[in-house]
Coordinates of C-alpha atoms in Angstrom, one line a residue:
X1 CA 42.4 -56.1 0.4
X2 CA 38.7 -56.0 -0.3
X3 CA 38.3 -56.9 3.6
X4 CA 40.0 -54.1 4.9
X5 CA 38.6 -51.7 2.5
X6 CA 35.1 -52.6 3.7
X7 CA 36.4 -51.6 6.9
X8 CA 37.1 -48.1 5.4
X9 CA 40.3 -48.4 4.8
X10 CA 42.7 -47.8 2.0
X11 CA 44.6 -50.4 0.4
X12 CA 47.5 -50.7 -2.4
X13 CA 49.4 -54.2 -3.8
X14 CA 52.5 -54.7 -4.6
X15 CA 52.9 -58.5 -7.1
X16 CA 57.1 -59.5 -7.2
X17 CA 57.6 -61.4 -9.9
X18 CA 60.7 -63.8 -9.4
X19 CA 60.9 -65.0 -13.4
X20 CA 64.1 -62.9 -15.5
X21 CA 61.6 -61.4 -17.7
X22 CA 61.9 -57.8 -17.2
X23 CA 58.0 -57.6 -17.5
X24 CA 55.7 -60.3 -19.1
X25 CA 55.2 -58.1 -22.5
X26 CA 56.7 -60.1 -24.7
X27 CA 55.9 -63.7 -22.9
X28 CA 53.5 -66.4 -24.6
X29 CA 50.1 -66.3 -23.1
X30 CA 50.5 -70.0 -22.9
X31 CA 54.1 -69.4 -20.5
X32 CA 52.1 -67.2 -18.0
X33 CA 48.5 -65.5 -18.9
X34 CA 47.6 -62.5 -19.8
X35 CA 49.4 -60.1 -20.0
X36 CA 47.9 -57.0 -18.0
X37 CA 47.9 -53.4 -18.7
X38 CA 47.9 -50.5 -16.4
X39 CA 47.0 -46.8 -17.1
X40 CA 50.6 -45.6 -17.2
X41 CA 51.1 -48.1 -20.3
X42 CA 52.9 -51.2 -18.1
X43 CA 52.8 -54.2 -18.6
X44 CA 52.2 -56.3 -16.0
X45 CA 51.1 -59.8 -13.9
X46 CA 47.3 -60.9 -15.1
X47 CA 47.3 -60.3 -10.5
X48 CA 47.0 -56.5 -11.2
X49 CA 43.9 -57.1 -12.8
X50 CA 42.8 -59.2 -9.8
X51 CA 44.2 -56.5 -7.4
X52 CA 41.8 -54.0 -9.7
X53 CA 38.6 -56.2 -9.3
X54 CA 38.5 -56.7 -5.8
X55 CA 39.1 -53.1 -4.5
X56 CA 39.2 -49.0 -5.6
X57 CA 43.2 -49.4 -5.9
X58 CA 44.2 -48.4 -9.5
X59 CA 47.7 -50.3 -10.5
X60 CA 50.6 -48.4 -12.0
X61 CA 54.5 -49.5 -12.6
X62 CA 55.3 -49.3 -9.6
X63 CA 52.6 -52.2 -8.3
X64 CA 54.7 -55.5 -10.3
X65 CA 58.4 -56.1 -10.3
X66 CA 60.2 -58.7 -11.6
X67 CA 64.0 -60.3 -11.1
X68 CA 64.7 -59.1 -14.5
X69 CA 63.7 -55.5 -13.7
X70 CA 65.5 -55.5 -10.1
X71 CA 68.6 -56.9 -11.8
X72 CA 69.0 -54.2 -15.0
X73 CA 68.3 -51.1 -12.1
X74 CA 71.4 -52.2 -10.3
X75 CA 73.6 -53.6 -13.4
X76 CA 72.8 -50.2 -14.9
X77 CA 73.9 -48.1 -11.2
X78 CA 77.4 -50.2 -11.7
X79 CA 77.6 -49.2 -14.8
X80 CA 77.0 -45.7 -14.4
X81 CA 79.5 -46.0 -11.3
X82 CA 77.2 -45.4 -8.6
X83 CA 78.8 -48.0 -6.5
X84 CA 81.9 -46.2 -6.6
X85 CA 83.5 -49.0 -7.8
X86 CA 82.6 -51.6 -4.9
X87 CA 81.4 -54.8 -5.7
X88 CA 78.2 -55.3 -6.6
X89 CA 76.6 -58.8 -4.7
X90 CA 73.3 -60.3 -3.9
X91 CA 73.4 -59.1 0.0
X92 CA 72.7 -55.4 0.1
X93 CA 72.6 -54.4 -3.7
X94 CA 69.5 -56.6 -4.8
X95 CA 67.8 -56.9 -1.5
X96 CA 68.2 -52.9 -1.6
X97 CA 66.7 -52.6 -4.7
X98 CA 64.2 -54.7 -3.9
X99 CA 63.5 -53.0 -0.4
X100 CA 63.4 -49.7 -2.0
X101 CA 60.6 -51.1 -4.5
X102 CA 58.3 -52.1 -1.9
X103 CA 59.2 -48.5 -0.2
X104 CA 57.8 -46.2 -2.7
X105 CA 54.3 -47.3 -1.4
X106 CA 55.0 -45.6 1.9
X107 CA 52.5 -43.0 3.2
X108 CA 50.1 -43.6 0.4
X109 CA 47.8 -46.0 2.0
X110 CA 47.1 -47.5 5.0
X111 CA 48.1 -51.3 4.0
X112 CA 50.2 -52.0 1.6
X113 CA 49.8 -56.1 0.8
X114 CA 53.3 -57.3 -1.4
X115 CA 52.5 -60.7 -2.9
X116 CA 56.4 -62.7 -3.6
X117 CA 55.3 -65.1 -6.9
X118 CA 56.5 -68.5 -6.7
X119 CA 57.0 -70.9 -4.2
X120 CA 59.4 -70.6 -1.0
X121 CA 62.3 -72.6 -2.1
X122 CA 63.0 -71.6 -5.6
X123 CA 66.3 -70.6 -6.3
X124 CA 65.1 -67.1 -8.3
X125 CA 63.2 -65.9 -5.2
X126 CA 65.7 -66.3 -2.6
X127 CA 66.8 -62.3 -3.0
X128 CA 63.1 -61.6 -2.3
X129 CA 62.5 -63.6 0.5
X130 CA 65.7 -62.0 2.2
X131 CA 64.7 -58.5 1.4
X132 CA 61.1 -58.7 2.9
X133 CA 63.5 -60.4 5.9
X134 CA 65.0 -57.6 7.0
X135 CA 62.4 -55.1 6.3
X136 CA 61.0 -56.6 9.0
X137 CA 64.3 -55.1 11.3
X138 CA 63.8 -51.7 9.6
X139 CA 59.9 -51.5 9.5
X140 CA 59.3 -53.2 13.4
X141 CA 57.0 -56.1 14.3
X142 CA 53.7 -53.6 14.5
X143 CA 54.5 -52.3 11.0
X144 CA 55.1 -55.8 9.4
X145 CA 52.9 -58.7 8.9
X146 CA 54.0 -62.4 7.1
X147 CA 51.2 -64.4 5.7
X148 CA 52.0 -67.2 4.0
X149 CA 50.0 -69.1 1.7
X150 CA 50.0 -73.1 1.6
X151 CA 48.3 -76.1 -0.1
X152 CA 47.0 -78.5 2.3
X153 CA 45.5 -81.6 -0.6
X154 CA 43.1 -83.7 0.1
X155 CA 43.3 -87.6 -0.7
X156 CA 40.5 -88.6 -2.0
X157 CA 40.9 -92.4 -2.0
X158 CA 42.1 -92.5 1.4
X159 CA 39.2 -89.5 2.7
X160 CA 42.7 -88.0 4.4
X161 CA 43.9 -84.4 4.5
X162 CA 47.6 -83.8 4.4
X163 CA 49.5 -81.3 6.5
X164 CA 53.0 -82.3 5.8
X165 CA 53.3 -80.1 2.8
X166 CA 52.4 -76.9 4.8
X167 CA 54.7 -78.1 7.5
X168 CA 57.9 -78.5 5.2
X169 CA 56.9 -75.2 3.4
X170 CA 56.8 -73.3 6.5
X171 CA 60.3 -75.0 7.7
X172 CA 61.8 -73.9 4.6
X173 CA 60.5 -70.5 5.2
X174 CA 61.8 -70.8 9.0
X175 CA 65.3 -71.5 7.4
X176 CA 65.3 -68.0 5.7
X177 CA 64.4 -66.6 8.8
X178 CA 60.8 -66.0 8.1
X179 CA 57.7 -67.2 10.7
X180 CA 54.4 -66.6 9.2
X181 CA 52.2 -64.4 11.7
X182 CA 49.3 -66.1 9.5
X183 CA 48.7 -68.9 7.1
X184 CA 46.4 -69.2 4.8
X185 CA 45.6 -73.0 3.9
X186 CA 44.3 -74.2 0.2
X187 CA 41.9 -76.8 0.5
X188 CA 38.9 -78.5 -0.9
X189 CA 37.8 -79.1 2.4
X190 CA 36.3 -77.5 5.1
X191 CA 39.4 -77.5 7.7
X192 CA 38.0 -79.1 11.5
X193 CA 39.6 -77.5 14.5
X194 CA 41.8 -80.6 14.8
X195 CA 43.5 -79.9 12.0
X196 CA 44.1 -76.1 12.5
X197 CA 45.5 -77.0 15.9
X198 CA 47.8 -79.8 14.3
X199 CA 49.0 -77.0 11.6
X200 CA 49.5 -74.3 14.3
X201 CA 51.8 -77.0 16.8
X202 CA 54.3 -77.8 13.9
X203 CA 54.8 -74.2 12.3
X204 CA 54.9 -72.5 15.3
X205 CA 52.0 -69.8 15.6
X206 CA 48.4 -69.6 17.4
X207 CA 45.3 -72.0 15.7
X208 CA 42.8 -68.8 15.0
X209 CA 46.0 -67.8 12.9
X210 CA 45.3 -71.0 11.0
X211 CA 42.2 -70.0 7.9
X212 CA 41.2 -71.8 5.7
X213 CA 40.7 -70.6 2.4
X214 CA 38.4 -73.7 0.5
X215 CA 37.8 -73.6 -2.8
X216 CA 34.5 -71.9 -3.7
X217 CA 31.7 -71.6 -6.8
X218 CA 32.7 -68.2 -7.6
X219 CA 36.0 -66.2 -6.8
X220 CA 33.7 -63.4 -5.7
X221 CA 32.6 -65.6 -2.5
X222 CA 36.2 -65.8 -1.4
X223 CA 36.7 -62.3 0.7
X224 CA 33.0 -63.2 2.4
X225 CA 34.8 -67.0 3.6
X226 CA 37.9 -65.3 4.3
X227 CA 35.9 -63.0 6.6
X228 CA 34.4 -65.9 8.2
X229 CA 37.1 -67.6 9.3
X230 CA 38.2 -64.2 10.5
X231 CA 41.5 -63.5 8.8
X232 CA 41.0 -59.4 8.7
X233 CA 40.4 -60.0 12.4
X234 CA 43.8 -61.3 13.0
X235 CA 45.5 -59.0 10.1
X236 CA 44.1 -56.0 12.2
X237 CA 44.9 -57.4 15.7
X238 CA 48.1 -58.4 14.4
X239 CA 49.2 -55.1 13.5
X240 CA 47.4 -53.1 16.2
X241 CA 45.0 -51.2 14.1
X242 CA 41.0 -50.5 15.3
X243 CA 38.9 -50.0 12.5
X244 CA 35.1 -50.0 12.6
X245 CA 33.0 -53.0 11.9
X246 CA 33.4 -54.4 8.5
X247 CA 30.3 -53.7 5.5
X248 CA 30.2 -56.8 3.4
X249 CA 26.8 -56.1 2.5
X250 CA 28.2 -55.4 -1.2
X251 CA 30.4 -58.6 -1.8
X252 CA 26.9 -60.5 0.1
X253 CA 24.5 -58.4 -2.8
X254 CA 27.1 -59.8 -5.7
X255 CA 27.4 -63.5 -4.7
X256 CA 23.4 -64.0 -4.5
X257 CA 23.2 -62.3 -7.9
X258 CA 25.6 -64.5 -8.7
X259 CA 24.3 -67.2 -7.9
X260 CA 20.5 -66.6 -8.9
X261 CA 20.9 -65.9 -12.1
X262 CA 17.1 -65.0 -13.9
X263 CA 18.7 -65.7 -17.5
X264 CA 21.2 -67.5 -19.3
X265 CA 23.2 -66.9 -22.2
X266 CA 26.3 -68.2 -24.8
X267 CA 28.8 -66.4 -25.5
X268 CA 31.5 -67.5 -28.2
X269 CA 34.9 -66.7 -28.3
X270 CA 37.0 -67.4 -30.9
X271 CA 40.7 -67.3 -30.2
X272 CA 44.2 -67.9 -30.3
X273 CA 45.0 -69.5 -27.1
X274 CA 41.5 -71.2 -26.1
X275 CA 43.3 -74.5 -24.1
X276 CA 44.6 -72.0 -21.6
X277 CA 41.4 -70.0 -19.6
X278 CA 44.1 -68.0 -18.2
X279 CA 45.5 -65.9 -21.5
X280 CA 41.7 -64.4 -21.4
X281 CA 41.1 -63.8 -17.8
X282 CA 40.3 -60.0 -17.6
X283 CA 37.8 -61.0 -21.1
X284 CA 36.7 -64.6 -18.8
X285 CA 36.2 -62.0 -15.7
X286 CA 34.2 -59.2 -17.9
X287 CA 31.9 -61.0 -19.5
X288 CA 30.8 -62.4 -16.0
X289 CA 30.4 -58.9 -14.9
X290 CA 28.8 -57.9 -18.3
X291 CA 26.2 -61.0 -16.9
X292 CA 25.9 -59.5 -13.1
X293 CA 24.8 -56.4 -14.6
X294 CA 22.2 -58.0 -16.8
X295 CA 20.9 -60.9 -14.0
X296 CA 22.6 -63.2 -16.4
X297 CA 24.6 -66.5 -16.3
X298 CA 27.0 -65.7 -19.2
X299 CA 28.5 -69.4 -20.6
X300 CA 31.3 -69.4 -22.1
X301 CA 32.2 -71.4 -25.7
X302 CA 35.7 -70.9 -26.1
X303 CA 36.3 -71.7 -30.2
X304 CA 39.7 -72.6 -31.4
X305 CA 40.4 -70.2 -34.4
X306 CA 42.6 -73.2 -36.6
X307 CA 39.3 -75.5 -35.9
X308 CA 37.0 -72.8 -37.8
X309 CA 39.6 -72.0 -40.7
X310 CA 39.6 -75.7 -41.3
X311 CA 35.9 -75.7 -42.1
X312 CA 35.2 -77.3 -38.7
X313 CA 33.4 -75.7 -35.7
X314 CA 30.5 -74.2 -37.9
X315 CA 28.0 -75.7 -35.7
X316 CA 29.2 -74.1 -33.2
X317 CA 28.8 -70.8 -34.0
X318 CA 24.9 -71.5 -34.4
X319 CA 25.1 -72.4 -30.6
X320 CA 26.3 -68.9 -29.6
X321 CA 23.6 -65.9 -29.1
X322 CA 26.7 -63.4 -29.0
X323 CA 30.3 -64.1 -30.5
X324 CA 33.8 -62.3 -29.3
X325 CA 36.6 -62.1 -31.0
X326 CA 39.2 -61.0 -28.5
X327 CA 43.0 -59.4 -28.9
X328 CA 46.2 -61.2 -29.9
X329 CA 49.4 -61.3 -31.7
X330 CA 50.5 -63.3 -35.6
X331 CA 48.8 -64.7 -37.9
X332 CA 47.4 -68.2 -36.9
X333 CA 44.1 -68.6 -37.1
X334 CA 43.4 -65.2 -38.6
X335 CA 41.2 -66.3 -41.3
X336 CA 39.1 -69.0 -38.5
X337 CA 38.4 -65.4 -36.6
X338 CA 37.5 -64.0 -40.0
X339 CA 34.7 -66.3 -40.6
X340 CA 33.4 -66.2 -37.3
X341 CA 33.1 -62.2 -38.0
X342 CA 31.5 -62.8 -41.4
X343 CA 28.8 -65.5 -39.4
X344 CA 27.9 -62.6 -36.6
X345 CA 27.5 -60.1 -39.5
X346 CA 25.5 -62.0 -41.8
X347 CA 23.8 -63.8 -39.1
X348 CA 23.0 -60.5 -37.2
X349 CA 24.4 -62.4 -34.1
X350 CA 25.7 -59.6 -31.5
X351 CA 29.5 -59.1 -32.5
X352 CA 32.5 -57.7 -30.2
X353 CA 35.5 -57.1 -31.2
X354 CA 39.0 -56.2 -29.4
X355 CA 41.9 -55.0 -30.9
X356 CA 42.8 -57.5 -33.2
X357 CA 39.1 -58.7 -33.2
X358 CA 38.6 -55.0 -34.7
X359 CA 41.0 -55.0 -37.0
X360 CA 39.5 -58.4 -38.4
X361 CA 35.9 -57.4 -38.3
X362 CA 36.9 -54.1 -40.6
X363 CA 39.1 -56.7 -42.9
X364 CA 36.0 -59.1 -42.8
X365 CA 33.7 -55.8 -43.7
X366 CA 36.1 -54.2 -46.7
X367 CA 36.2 -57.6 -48.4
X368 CA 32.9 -58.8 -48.7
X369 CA 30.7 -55.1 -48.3
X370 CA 33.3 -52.9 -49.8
X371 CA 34.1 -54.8 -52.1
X372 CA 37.9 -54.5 -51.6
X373 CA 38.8 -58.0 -52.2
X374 CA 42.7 -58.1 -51.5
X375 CA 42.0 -55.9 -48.1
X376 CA 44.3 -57.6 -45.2
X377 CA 46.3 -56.5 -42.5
X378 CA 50.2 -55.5 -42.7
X379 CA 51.0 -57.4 -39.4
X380 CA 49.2 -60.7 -40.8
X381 CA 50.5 -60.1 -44.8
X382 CA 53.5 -57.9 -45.0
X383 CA 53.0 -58.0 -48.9
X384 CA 49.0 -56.9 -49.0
X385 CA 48.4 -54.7 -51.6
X386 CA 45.7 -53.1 -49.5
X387 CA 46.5 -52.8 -46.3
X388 CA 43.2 -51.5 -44.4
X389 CA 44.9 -52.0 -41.1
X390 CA 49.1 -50.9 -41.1
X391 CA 51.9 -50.3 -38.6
X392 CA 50.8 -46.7 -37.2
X393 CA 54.8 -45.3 -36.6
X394 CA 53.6 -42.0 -34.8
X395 CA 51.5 -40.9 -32.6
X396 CA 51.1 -37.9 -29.9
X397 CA 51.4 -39.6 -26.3
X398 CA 49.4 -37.1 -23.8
X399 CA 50.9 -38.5 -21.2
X400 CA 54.4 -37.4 -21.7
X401 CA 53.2 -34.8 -24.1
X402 CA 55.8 -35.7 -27.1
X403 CA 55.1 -37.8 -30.0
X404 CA 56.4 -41.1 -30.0
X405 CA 58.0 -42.5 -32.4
X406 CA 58.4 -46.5 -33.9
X407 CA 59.2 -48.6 -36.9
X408 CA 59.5 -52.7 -38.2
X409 CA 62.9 -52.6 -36.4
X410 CA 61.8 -51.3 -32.5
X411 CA 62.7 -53.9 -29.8
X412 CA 59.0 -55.9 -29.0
X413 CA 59.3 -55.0 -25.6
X414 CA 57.1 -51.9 -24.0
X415 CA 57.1 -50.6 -27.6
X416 CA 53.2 -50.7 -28.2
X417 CA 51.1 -48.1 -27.8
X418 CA 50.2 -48.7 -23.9
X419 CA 48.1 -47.7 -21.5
X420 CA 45.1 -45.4 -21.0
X421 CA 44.3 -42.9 -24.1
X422 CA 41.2 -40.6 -25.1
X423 CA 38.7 -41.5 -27.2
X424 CA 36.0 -39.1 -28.0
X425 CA 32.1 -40.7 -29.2
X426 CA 29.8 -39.8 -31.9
X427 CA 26.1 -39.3 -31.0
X428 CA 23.7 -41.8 -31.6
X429 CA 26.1 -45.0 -31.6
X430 CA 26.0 -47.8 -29.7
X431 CA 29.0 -46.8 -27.9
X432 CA 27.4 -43.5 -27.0
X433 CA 24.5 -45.1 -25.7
X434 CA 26.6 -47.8 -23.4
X435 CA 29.3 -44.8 -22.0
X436 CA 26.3 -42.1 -22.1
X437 CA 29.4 -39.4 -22.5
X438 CA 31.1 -37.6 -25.0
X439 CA 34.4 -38.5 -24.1
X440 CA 36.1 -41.7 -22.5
X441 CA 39.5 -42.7 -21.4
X442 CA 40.5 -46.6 -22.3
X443 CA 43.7 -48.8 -22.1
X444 CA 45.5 -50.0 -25.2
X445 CA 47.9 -52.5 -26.4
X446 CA 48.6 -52.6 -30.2
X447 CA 50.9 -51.5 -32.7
X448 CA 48.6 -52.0 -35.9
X449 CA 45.8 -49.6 -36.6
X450 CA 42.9 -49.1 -39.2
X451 CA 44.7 -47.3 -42.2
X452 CA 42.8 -43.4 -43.0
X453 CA 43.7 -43.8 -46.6
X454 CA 40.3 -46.2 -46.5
X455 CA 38.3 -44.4 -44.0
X456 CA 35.8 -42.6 -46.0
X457 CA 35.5 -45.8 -49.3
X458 CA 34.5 -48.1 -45.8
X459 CA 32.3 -45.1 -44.4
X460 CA 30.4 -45.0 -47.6
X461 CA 30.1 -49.0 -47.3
X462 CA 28.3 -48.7 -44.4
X463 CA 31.0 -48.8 -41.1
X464 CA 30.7 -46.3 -38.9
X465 CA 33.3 -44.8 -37.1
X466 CA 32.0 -44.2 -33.6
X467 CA 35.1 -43.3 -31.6
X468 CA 37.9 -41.8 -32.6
X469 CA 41.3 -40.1 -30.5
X470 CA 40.6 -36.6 -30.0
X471 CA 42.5 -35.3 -32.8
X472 CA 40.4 -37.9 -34.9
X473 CA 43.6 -39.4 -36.5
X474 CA 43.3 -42.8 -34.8
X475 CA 40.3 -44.9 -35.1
X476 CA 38.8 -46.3 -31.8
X477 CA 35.5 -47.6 -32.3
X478 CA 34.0 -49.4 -35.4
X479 CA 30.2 -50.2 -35.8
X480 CA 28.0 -51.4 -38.4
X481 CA 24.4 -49.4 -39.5
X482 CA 22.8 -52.5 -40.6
X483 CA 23.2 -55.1 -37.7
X484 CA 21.4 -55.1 -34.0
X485 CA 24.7 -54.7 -32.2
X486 CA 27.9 -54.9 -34.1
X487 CA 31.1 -53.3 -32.5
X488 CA 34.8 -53.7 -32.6
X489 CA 37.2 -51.2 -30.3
X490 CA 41.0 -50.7 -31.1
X491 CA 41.8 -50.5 -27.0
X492 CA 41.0 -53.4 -24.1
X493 CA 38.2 -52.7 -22.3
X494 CA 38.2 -55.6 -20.5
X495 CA 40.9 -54.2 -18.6
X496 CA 38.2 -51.6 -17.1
X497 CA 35.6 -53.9 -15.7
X498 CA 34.7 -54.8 -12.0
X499 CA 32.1 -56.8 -10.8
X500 CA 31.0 -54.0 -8.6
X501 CA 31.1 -51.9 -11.3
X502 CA 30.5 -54.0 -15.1
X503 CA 32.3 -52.1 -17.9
X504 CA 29.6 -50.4 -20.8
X505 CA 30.7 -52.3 -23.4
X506 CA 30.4 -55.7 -21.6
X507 CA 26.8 -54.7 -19.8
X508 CA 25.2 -53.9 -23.6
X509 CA 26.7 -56.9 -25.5
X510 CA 25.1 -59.6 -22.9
X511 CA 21.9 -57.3 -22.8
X512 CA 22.0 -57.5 -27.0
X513 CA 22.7 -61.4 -26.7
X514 CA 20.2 -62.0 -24.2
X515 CA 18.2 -59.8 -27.1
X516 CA 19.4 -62.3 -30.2
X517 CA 18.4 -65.5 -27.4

């Protein structure tokens, strides 16, 4: 996608999601990611925000679709009897539904790239390989292009690659009635022309059809050696479309900063889900850019929140120059993220807080400044006698212009407060000075919100309420007078960021870390 846009074209992605799940909402990080968020308010496949990095597209609900979400449209259509009472099977009602998915992109762009999750074989993504089968008959061979990514391994102890597994993937793929134009080949190591010609004889197409995509220092390098070993060459030539020469003079520019960093700094983060890289990969992602921006090699110190509430990890903190407390759901190492807050704001070590990292910092702040000593949140302690942050039940969505309505009983799933919503700055804050505008649009995931009832006893303590919705019911942004850079924001910006284009908040917490350093 970024290949062909630096070509001058336009691009949009499609990710299908075999799993039952009707979207990844209410999934544990630990099962499959992050879960990402689009403007519209879905919630989607962590590859949206991948899709989002590399190239100008902006996901919606249409981009992800899983099994589960294929399956309820047509149980739903039988139930509303728009099968006129036929029965309802695999072969043309899913594969239909399916088609008619991936058709909706039609006439908006000039490529449309659909990414089928999973591996060929699995029993859940059979209806999905069959669809994109015959849209193959109805789209025509210049319309239509297969690539089909494999693993070839290397053995170390024998110094041998391994083809096999690319040939019995692309068999099984042959047996749906699928042959890859292209494949694209996992490896560690460098693919010789022996090999490519090996690969190319067993599944059936031409070796410069054969690239290589080898594992490299920084994801960012990967559209420069995909260009190399000319893959939007054969995408173009595969699909008879001339385009002018490609500029990768950008994604060249953002590897060698990359790469030469002039500074170096540690960046904390205390969470939930720490083992798995993946639940924080837009945060991993934007903290790199925030680094980009600022010629800066950001490491990262991921902090297990149980470790700090045990008393452990202390030392840890003293290692950071900037700590993040990021998003999340329940009450496990609440407290762990608490004192992490209270070290940054005692400490005047730059702070950054998302979502539930807000919500925590304000807990942290009416406790030990404002002197509310039972302050806690209603998600964490149902019973709190203050609750500072509480289940916000109504809001206005702009979007659909009604108000929208929730309580303890809603289902969990798409019932947050999603997607992209106003926020309007005060002057002279830290977040005016990062945006440099008066009014900015974020994406949000959260149920919980700081309480107003408390708003002007925690003003008076010293927080400052830099961002607020327009109709300054809902507070955005938090901020403290008394610290270098202290600031906790209700939405996910994180969800913003590009390496071509670093996200505010990111760029001026590594610039006030590199400070603190």
């Amino acid at each position: 996608g970024a290949l062909l846009e630096s070509r001058g074209m336009t691009v949009t992605f499609q990710k299908l999601d075999p799993y039952i799940n009707v979207d990844p909402g209410t999934m544990n990080p630990f099962q499959h990611g992050e879960v990402y968020v689009t403007d519209d308010g879905a919630e989607t496949d962590l590859d949206m925000g991948h899709y989002e990095r590399y190239t100008d597209a902006v996901m919606a609900q249409i981009n992800n679709y899983t099994s589960g979400r294929i399956y309820y449209s047509v149980i739903m259509k039988e139930r509303r009897g728009e099968y006129l009472g036929g029965t309802v099977q695999m072969i043309p009602h899913i594969t239909d539904e399916i088609k008619q998915a991936v058709m909706q992109l039609d006439g908006t762009v000039d490529v449309a790239i659909i990414e089928i999750g999973g591996t060929v074989g699995d029993i859940e993504g059979l209806p999905f390989i069959e669809a994109i089968r015959q849209l193959r008959g109805d789209l025509g061979r210049e319309y239509s292009l297969y690539i089909h990514l494999t693993l070839v391994p290397f053995i170390k102890t024998a110094g041998e690659i391994k083809t096999k597994p690319t040939q019995h993937s692309v068999k099984e793929l042959l047996a749906s009635g699928i042959q890859p134009d292209i494949l694209i080949c996992r490896t560690e190591v460098p693919l010789e022309d022996s090999i490519k010609k090996k690969i190319a004889l067993f599944c059936n197409i031409d070796a410069p059809s054969v690239i290589t995509a080898i594992d490299v220092d920084t994801i960012y390098e990967l559209p420069l050696r995909l260009h190399e070993e000319g893959a939007d060459d054969r995408i173009l030539q595969k699909l008879g479309i001339w385009t002018g020469a490609p500029n990768t003079k950008p994604w060249r520019d953002l590897v060698h900063k990359i790469k030469n960093p002039v500074h170096t700094v540690t960046i904390g983060i205390t969470g939930k889900y720490v083992e798995l890289k993946e639940a924080y990969k837009s945060l991993h992602e934007s903290l790199i850019h925030g680094g980009i921006a600022n010629d800066t090699k950001v490491e990262l110190k991921y902090i297990a929140a149980d470790d700090l509430e045990e008393g452990n990890s202390s030392a840890e903190l003293e290692q950071c120059d900037g700590i993040l407390v990021p998003g999340g759901f329940g009450s496990r190492g609440t407290e762990g993220k608490i004192r992490a807050i209270a070290y940054a704001r005692e400490n005047k070590v730059p702070f950054f807080g998302i979502c539930l990292g807000m919500q925590l910092a304000v807990v942290e702040f009416s406790r030990a400044v404002a002197g509310i000593v039972g302050a806690d949140s209603k998600e964490l302690n149902p019973a709190t006698k203050d609750p500072i942050i509480y289940l916000m039940k109504e809001w206005y969505d702009f979007r659909s212009g009604k108000t929208e309505i929730r309580d303890e009983n809603s289902n969990m799933g798409g019932t947050l407060r999603l997607g992209a919503y106003p926020c309007k700055l005060r002057e002279e804050t830290l977040a005016h000075a990062a945006y440099q505008q008066e009014e900015i649009s974020e994406r949000h995931r959260h149920r919980y919100e700081l309480n107003n009832l408390y708003r002007e006893c925690l003003e008076k303590a010293g927080l400052i309420v830099s961002g607020t919705s327009p109709d300054d019911t809902l507070v955005e942004i938090v901020e403290l007078s008394d610290h270098p850079w202290f600031l906790g924001c209700q939405f996910h910006p994180e969800f913003k960021s590009s390496p071509m284009k670093p996200h505010p908040l990111f760029r001026d917490f590594i610039k006030a870390a590199l400070s603190n350093k």
